[in-house]
mmCIF file of C-alpha atoms in Angstrom:
data_model
loop_
_atom_site.group_PDB
_atom_site.id
_atom_site.type_symbol
_atom_site.label_atom_id
_atom_site.label_comp_id
_atom_site.label_asym_id
_atom_site.label_seq_id
_atom_site.Cartn_x
_atom_site.Cartn_y
_atom_site.Cartn_z
ATOM 1 C CA MET A 5 65.288 -13.321 117.041
ATOM 2 C CA PRO A 6 66.357 -13.013 120.836
ATOM 3 C CA PHE A 7 67.507 -16.910 121.399
ATOM 4 C CA VAL A 8 69.930 -18.421 124.129
ATOM 5 C CA ALA A 9 72.714 -21.052 123.856
ATOM 6 C CA ILE A 10 73.197 -23.805 126.339
ATOM 7 C CA LEU A 11 75.948 -26.092 126.140
ATOM 8 C CA GLY A 12 75.617 -29.242 127.990
ATOM 9 C CA ALA A 13 71.612 -31.253 127.994
ATOM 10 C CA GLY A 14 72.514 -33.387 131.348
ATOM 11 C CA PRO A 15 70.196 -32.611 134.646
ATOM 12 C CA LEU A 16 71.700 -29.053 134.917
ATOM 13 C CA GLY A 17 71.519 -27.876 131.580
ATOM 14 C CA GLY A 18 67.778 -29.684 130.773
ATOM 15 C CA ALA A 19 66.695 -27.743 134.038
ATOM 16 C CA LEU A 20 68.162 -24.509 132.709
ATOM 17 C CA ALA A 21 66.133 -24.923 129.362
ATOM 18 C CA TYR A 22 63.115 -25.838 131.170
ATOM 19 C CA ALA A 23 63.250 -22.825 133.743
ATOM 20 C CA LEU A 24 63.910 -20.646 130.625
ATOM 21 C CA ALA A 25 61.576 -22.081 128.214
ATOM 22 C CA SER A 26 58.707 -21.574 130.626
ATOM 23 C CA ARG A 27 59.781 -18.292 131.913
ATOM 24 C CA GLY A 28 59.312 -17.097 127.943
ATOM 25 C CA ARG A 29 61.290 -13.412 128.008
ATOM 26 C CA PHE A 30 63.586 -15.212 125.051
ATOM 27 C CA ASP A 31 61.889 -16.803 121.957
ATOM 28 C CA GLU A 32 64.227 -19.562 121.379
ATOM 29 C CA ILE A 33 66.419 -22.091 123.281
ATOM 30 C CA ARG A 34 68.873 -23.479 121.827
ATOM 31 C CA LEU A 35 70.357 -27.016 123.782
ATOM 32 C CA ILE A 36 73.443 -28.206 122.550
ATOM 33 C CA ASP A 37 75.201 -31.499 123.538
ATOM 34 C CA ALA A 38 77.600 -33.811 121.431
ATOM 35 C CA GLU A 39 75.757 -36.656 123.144
ATOM 36 C CA LYS A 40 73.414 -37.972 119.882
ATOM 37 C CA THR A 41 70.003 -37.448 120.589
ATOM 38 C CA LEU A 42 70.107 -36.133 124.050
ATOM 39 C CA ALA A 43 69.347 -32.344 123.326
ATOM 40 C CA ALA A 44 67.020 -33.426 120.753
ATOM 41 C CA GLY A 45 64.874 -35.690 123.374
ATOM 42 C CA LYS A 46 64.858 -32.513 125.854
ATOM 43 C CA ALA A 47 64.192 -30.334 123.742
ATOM 44 C CA LEU A 48 61.126 -32.460 122.570
ATOM 45 C CA ASP A 49 60.514 -33.000 126.140
ATOM 46 C CA ILE A 50 60.210 -29.214 126.734
ATOM 47 C CA LEU A 51 57.694 -28.712 123.800
ATOM 48 C CA GLN A 52 55.838 -31.523 124.714
ATOM 49 C CA SER A 53 54.898 -29.907 127.902
ATOM 50 C CA GLY A 54 54.288 -26.423 126.536
ATOM 51 C CA PRO A 55 50.726 -26.508 125.733
ATOM 52 C CA VAL A 56 50.183 -27.916 129.102
ATOM 53 C CA ASP A 57 52.182 -25.118 131.193
ATOM 54 C CA GLY A 58 51.039 -22.822 128.490
ATOM 55 C CA CYS A 59 54.805 -22.330 127.317
ATOM 56 C CA SER A 60 55.506 -21.139 123.777
ATOM 57 C CA THR A 61 58.803 -20.757 123.584
ATOM 58 C CA ARG A 62 60.377 -22.087 120.529
ATOM 59 C CA VAL A 63 63.027 -25.312 121.957
ATOM 60 C CA LYS A 64 65.664 -26.524 119.406
ATOM 61 C CA GLY A 65 68.369 -29.299 120.623
ATOM 62 C CA SER A 66 71.636 -30.091 118.956
ATOM 63 C CA THR A 67 74.719 -31.839 118.456
ATOM 64 C CA SER A 68 76.787 -29.051 116.875
ATOM 65 C CA LEU A 69 78.279 -25.439 118.913
ATOM 66 C CA ASP A 70 77.340 -23.983 115.190
ATOM 67 C CA GLU A 71 73.956 -23.250 116.549
ATOM 68 C CA ALA A 72 74.909 -20.864 119.209
ATOM 69 C CA ALA A 73 76.344 -18.304 116.249
ATOM 70 C CA GLY A 74 74.636 -15.272 117.211
ATOM 71 C CA ALA A 75 73.318 -16.079 120.762
ATOM 72 C CA TRP A 76 72.209 -12.996 122.781
ATOM 73 C CA VAL A 77 73.202 -15.013 125.867
ATOM 74 C CA ALA A 78 75.334 -18.160 125.997
ATOM 75 C CA ILE A 79 75.403 -20.891 128.678
ATOM 76 C CA LEU A 80 78.104 -23.287 130.386
ATOM 77 C CA ALA A 81 75.404 -25.710 131.923
ATOM 78 C CA ASP A 82 76.967 -29.025 132.583
ATOM 79 C CA PRO A 83 80.504 -30.710 132.940
ATOM 80 C CA VAL A 84 82.105 -30.725 129.139
ATOM 81 C CA ASN A 85 84.789 -33.179 128.615
ATOM 82 C CA PRO A 86 87.585 -33.108 128.427
ATOM 83 C CA ASP A 87 88.218 -29.314 129.222
ATOM 84 C CA PRO A 88 85.561 -27.158 129.654
ATOM 85 C CA LEU A 89 87.918 -24.030 128.946
ATOM 86 C CA THR A 90 87.961 -25.011 124.955
ATOM 87 C CA HIS A 91 84.094 -25.176 125.097
ATOM 88 C CA LEU A 92 83.481 -21.582 126.824
ATOM 89 C CA ALA A 93 85.886 -20.143 124.489
ATOM 90 C CA ALA A 94 84.676 -22.090 121.141
ATOM 91 C CA LEU A 95 81.165 -19.713 123.007
ATOM 92 C CA HIS A 96 82.494 -17.243 122.670
ATOM 93 C CA ARG A 97 83.925 -17.472 119.410
ATOM 94 C CA ARG A 98 81.012 -17.957 117.770
ATOM 95 C CA SER A 99 79.064 -15.581 119.835
ATOM 96 C CA PRO A 100 81.494 -12.607 120.529
ATOM 97 C CA ASP A 101 78.716 -10.036 121.824
ATOM 98 C CA ALA A 102 76.914 -12.545 123.805
ATOM 99 C CA ILE A 103 77.404 -12.619 127.803
ATOM 100 C CA VAL A 104 78.341 -15.962 128.642
ATOM 101 C CA VAL A 105 76.897 -17.289 132.417
ATOM 102 C CA CYS A 106 78.662 -20.282 133.589
ATOM 103 C CA ALA A 107 76.220 -22.348 135.617
ATOM 104 C CA ASP A 108 77.496 -25.168 137.853
ATOM 105 C CA ALA A 109 79.042 -24.724 140.690
ATOM 106 C CA GLY A 110 82.042 -25.859 139.324
ATOM 107 C CA HIS A 111 82.930 -23.761 136.715
ATOM 108 C CA GLY A 112 84.781 -21.093 139.107
ATOM 109 C CA VAL A 113 88.409 -22.638 137.932
ATOM 110 C CA VAL A 114 87.685 -22.319 134.316
ATOM 111 C CA MET A 115 86.523 -18.908 134.676
ATOM 112 C CA SER A 116 90.144 -17.843 135.793
ATOM 113 C CA ARG A 117 91.672 -19.738 133.057
ATOM 114 C CA ALA A 118 89.244 -18.210 130.548
ATOM 115 C CA VAL A 119 90.102 -14.720 131.290
ATOM 116 C CA ALA A 120 93.539 -15.514 132.251
ATOM 117 C CA THR A 121 94.499 -16.859 128.669
ATOM 118 C CA GLY A 122 91.928 -13.868 126.780
ATOM 119 C CA ALA A 123 89.689 -16.967 125.482
ATOM 120 C CA VAL A 124 87.040 -14.778 127.228
ATOM 121 C CA ALA A 125 86.931 -11.376 127.826
ATOM 122 C CA PRO A 126 85.834 -10.725 131.577
ATOM 123 C CA ASP A 127 83.483 -8.317 131.013
ATOM 124 C CA ARG A 128 81.210 -10.814 129.570
ATOM 125 C CA LEU A 129 81.928 -13.526 131.663
ATOM 126 C CA VAL A 130 79.687 -14.047 134.977
ATOM 127 C CA GLY A 131 78.885 -17.223 137.252
ATOM 128 C CA ALA A 132 75.429 -17.754 138.485
ATOM 129 C CA ALA A 133 76.575 -20.077 141.545
ATOM 130 C CA PRO A 134 76.810 -17.503 144.010
ATOM 131 C CA LEU A 135 72.893 -16.651 143.720
ATOM 132 C CA ALA A 136 72.719 -20.066 144.000
ATOM 133 C CA VAL A 137 74.296 -20.302 147.028
ATOM 134 C CA ALA A 138 72.296 -17.048 148.098
ATOM 135 C CA SER A 139 68.597 -19.091 147.063
ATOM 136 C CA ALA A 140 69.533 -22.098 149.652
ATOM 137 C CA ALA A 141 70.667 -20.139 152.912
ATOM 138 C CA ARG A 142 67.757 -18.133 152.282
ATOM 139 C CA SER A 143 65.564 -21.195 152.096
ATOM 140 C CA LEU A 144 67.544 -22.500 155.277
ATOM 141 C CA ILE A 145 67.525 -19.421 157.140
ATOM 142 C CA ALA A 146 63.599 -19.286 156.949
ATOM 143 C CA LEU A 147 62.401 -22.540 157.807
ATOM 144 C CA ASP A 148 65.282 -21.986 160.722
ATOM 145 C CA VAL A 149 63.697 -18.959 162.010
ATOM 146 C CA ASP A 150 60.177 -19.440 160.682
ATOM 147 C CA LEU A 151 59.290 -16.929 158.491
ATOM 148 C CA SER A 152 59.280 -16.535 154.221
ATOM 149 C CA PRO A 153 62.167 -16.550 152.508
ATOM 150 C CA ALA A 154 60.366 -13.118 151.173
ATOM 151 C CA LEU A 155 61.623 -11.515 154.023
ATOM 152 C CA VAL A 156 65.226 -13.235 154.272
ATOM 153 C CA HIS A 157 68.487 -11.057 152.534
ATOM 154 C CA VAL A 158 71.411 -13.224 152.370
ATOM 155 C CA GLY A 159 75.136 -11.759 151.666
ATOM 156 C CA VAL A 160 77.145 -14.296 150.100
ATOM 157 C CA LYS A 161 81.039 -14.355 150.513
ATOM 158 C CA ALA A 162 83.491 -16.470 148.964
ATOM 159 C CA GLY A 163 83.995 -20.202 150.973
ATOM 160 C CA THR A 164 87.404 -21.353 152.280
ATOM 161 C CA ALA A 165 87.152 -24.461 149.528
ATOM 162 C CA PRO A 166 88.110 -23.880 146.214
ATOM 163 C CA GLY A 167 84.827 -22.855 144.222
ATOM 164 C CA ALA A 168 82.944 -22.236 147.445
ATOM 165 C CA CYS A 169 80.597 -19.910 148.625
ATOM 166 C CA GLY A 170 79.201 -18.843 152.089
ATOM 167 C CA ILE A 171 76.718 -16.879 153.751
ATOM 168 C CA ASP A 172 78.425 -13.426 155.348
ATOM 169 C CA TRP A 173 76.258 -12.822 158.326
ATOM 170 C CA SER A 174 77.346 -8.695 158.414
ATOM 171 C CA ARG A 175 75.397 -8.515 155.445
ATOM 172 C CA THR A 176 72.055 -10.231 156.063
ATOM 173 C CA ALA A 177 69.199 -9.159 157.431
ATOM 174 C CA ILE A 178 66.167 -11.215 159.245
ATOM 175 C CA ASP A 179 63.004 -9.335 158.752
ATOM 176 C CA GLY A 180 64.389 -6.089 158.625
ATOM 177 C CA VAL A 181 66.986 -6.885 161.586
ATOM 178 C CA ALA A 182 70.792 -7.698 161.506
ATOM 179 C CA ALA A 183 71.153 -11.040 161.292
ATOM 180 C CA ASP A 184 73.840 -10.640 163.811
ATOM 181 C CA ALA A 185 71.124 -9.087 166.259
ATOM 182 C CA ALA A 186 68.340 -11.570 164.973
ATOM 183 C CA LEU A 187 70.860 -15.112 165.729
ATOM 184 C CA GLN A 188 73.407 -16.283 167.812
ATOM 185 C CA ARG A 189 76.595 -16.892 166.609
ATOM 186 C CA GLU A 190 76.064 -20.727 167.715
ATOM 187 C CA ARG A 191 73.174 -20.826 165.273
ATOM 188 C CA GLN A 192 75.074 -18.844 162.544
ATOM 189 C CA HIS A 193 77.620 -21.404 162.792
ATOM 190 C CA ARG A 194 74.806 -24.804 162.932
ATOM 191 C CA LEU A 195 73.257 -22.978 159.693
ATOM 192 C CA ASP A 196 77.043 -22.459 157.624
ATOM 193 C CA GLN A 197 77.401 -26.338 158.770
ATOM 194 C CA ARG A 198 73.921 -27.201 157.065
ATOM 195 C CA LEU A 199 74.725 -24.879 153.971
ATOM 196 C CA ALA A 200 78.233 -26.363 153.785
ATOM 197 C CA ALA A 201 76.726 -30.235 154.041
ATOM 198 C CA SER A 202 74.017 -29.493 151.069
ATOM 199 C CA PHE A 203 77.103 -27.385 148.205
ATOM 200 C CA PRO A 204 77.235 -27.765 145.953
ATOM 201 C CA PRO A 205 73.601 -26.454 145.303
ATOM 202 C CA GLY A 206 71.349 -28.936 143.080
ATOM 203 C CA PRO A 207 70.209 -28.347 139.346
ATOM 204 C CA LEU A 208 67.178 -27.011 139.567
ATOM 205 C CA THR A 209 68.529 -24.355 142.224
ATOM 206 C CA LEU A 210 71.659 -23.996 139.724
ATOM 207 C CA ALA A 211 68.988 -23.308 137.051
ATOM 208 C CA ALA A 212 66.637 -21.047 138.485
ATOM 209 C CA ALA A 213 69.778 -18.776 139.062
ATOM 210 C CA ALA A 214 71.348 -18.873 135.990
ATOM 211 C CA ALA A 215 68.010 -18.666 134.308
ATOM 212 C CA SER A 216 67.070 -15.663 135.863
ATOM 213 C CA LEU A 217 71.123 -13.826 135.408
ATOM 214 C CA ALA A 218 70.753 -14.573 131.389
ATOM 215 C CA GLU A 219 67.637 -12.533 131.358
ATOM 216 C CA ALA A 220 69.255 -10.262 133.899
ATOM 217 C CA ALA A 221 72.260 -10.059 132.065
ATOM 218 C CA TRP A 222 70.635 -9.672 128.320
ATOM 219 C CA PHE A 223 67.304 -7.484 129.164
ATOM 220 C CA GLY A 224 68.418 -5.446 132.512
ATOM 221 C CA ALA A 225 66.964 -5.643 135.721
ATOM 222 C CA ARG A 226 66.650 -3.465 138.941
ATOM 223 C CA PRO A 227 67.741 -6.186 141.528
ATOM 224 C CA THR A 228 71.338 -6.889 141.792
ATOM 225 C CA PHE A 229 72.421 -9.921 141.978
ATOM 226 C CA PRO A 230 75.396 -12.205 143.764
ATOM 227 C CA CYS A 231 78.378 -13.489 141.248
ATOM 228 C CA TRP A 232 81.382 -14.928 140.305
ATOM 229 C CA TRP A 233 83.543 -12.494 138.781
ATOM 230 C CA VAL A 234 87.019 -12.513 137.325
ATOM 231 C CA THR A 235 88.348 -8.485 137.971
ATOM 232 C CA ASP A 236 92.356 -9.609 138.724
ATOM 233 C CA GLY A 237 92.913 -11.145 135.163
ATOM 234 C CA GLY A 238 92.314 -14.287 136.125
ATOM 235 C CA SER A 239 95.316 -15.174 138.341
ATOM 236 C CA GLY A 240 93.206 -15.752 141.179
ATOM 237 C CA ALA A 241 89.591 -17.837 141.900
ATOM 238 C CA PRO A 242 86.385 -15.617 141.009
ATOM 239 C CA ARG A 243 85.482 -12.852 143.333
ATOM 240 C CA VAL A 244 81.643 -12.971 145.117
ATOM 241 C CA ASP A 245 80.529 -9.420 143.530
ATOM 242 C CA VAL A 246 77.558 -7.342 143.192
ATOM 243 C CA LEU A 247 76.625 -6.726 139.672
ATOM 244 C CA ARG A 248 73.790 -5.118 138.520
ATOM 245 C CA PHE A 249 72.798 -5.787 134.471
ATOM 246 C CA ALA A 250 71.565 -2.786 132.128
ATOM 247 C CA PRO A 251 70.368 -3.857 128.840
ATOM 248 C CA GLY A 252 72.343 -5.897 126.570
ATOM 249 C CA GLY A 253 74.817 -7.700 129.483
ATOM 250 C CA ARG A 254 75.882 -4.243 130.043
ATOM 251 C CA ALA A 255 77.092 -5.454 133.852
ATOM 252 C CA ARG A 256 78.004 -2.417 136.824
ATOM 253 C CA LEU A 257 79.697 -3.320 140.096
ATOM 254 C CA VAL A 258 78.035 -2.158 143.022
ATOM 255 C CA THR A 259 79.529 -3.842 145.760
ATOM 256 C CA PRO A 260 80.914 -1.884 148.195
ATOM 257 C CA PRO A 261 84.739 -1.548 147.368
ATOM 258 C CA GLY A 262 86.772 -4.067 149.235
ATOM 259 C CA THR A 263 84.258 -6.387 150.501
ATOM 260 C CA GLY A 264 84.562 -9.276 147.574
ATOM 261 C CA ALA A 265 80.645 -9.855 148.692
ATOM 262 C CA GLY A 266 77.240 -10.071 147.429
ATOM 263 C CA LEU A 267 73.663 -9.350 148.799
ATOM 264 C CA ALA A 268 70.240 -11.761 147.630
ATOM 265 C CA GLY A 269 67.302 -11.130 148.761
ATOM 266 C CA SER A 270 63.152 -10.318 147.485
ATOM 267 C CA GLY A 271 64.215 -6.821 147.848
ATOM 268 C CA ALA A 272 68.036 -6.412 147.494
ATOM 269 C CA GLY A 273 68.897 -3.586 145.274
ATOM 270 C CA ARG A 274 65.431 -2.579 144.252
#
C-alpha cells in the first residue's frame, strides 16, 4: 500500500498532510509528531473534512517514528528539535528506499550535513523550498504585470543568504518574452526586494511545493522541478538544480551544466 510519512505535525506538516490527502495520489498519509496528540488531532480533522472535499485518503496520526517504516516517500516538515539531522537519519533508516523530501525553507543546512555524514544518500534526498520560492515569484511577477501566473516561467537560483533563493532573470520569461526584454532592471530589482522580504514562503506555499515534489518523486512526472540537491558530498550548501523524476524516485538532472539554476512555470519541462 503506497503511503507517505510526514515527520512534524506543526503548521507545515499539517498543511502538507491535507494537501497530499486532498490530491488522493497516495493511499495513506502518516503524520508523525512526538507531541502527544498533535498528529492524531490533525489527522482526525483532515479525515472529518474528507466527505466535504470528496477525499477518501486515509490519514493516521502517531507519535512513533516506526510508523515511517516502508514509506514510499518520507518528508521532513516542521523544524524538529533538538537536532533535525537525527530525525532525518532515523527516517532514512526506516525507509531506505524512499525519497526523503525536506519541506522547510530552513532545511538546506541539514541536507548538506546528512550527505556529509552519510546519514542519507544524496540521490535519495531533495529539498522543496526552491519550488515554493518559484511559486511565490510567479505570483509576484504576475501581479506586477497583470497577467495570469500560468503565463510566467521563473528561473530560480541560490540567494546570497544561507538557504535563500532568488529569481534568475536570465532564465525567466513572461508570456513567452524574456524577462530581460519585458522588464526594466529597476522593476526587476523591486520584485527581487519584494520576494526577499517575503522569504521564507508560508506553510501553505511550502506544503504545496513539497506535495507536488513528493508525488513526482514516486509516480514520476513530465514537468521539471527546481530543487535543492546536494552534489558536492555535503561540503557546501545545496545547489538549486532542475530535476525530472521517473517513477520510483529516480531523479535526473536537467539543469544546463554550470548554471546551478532551476526553472519553474506552467509549461516548464513539458
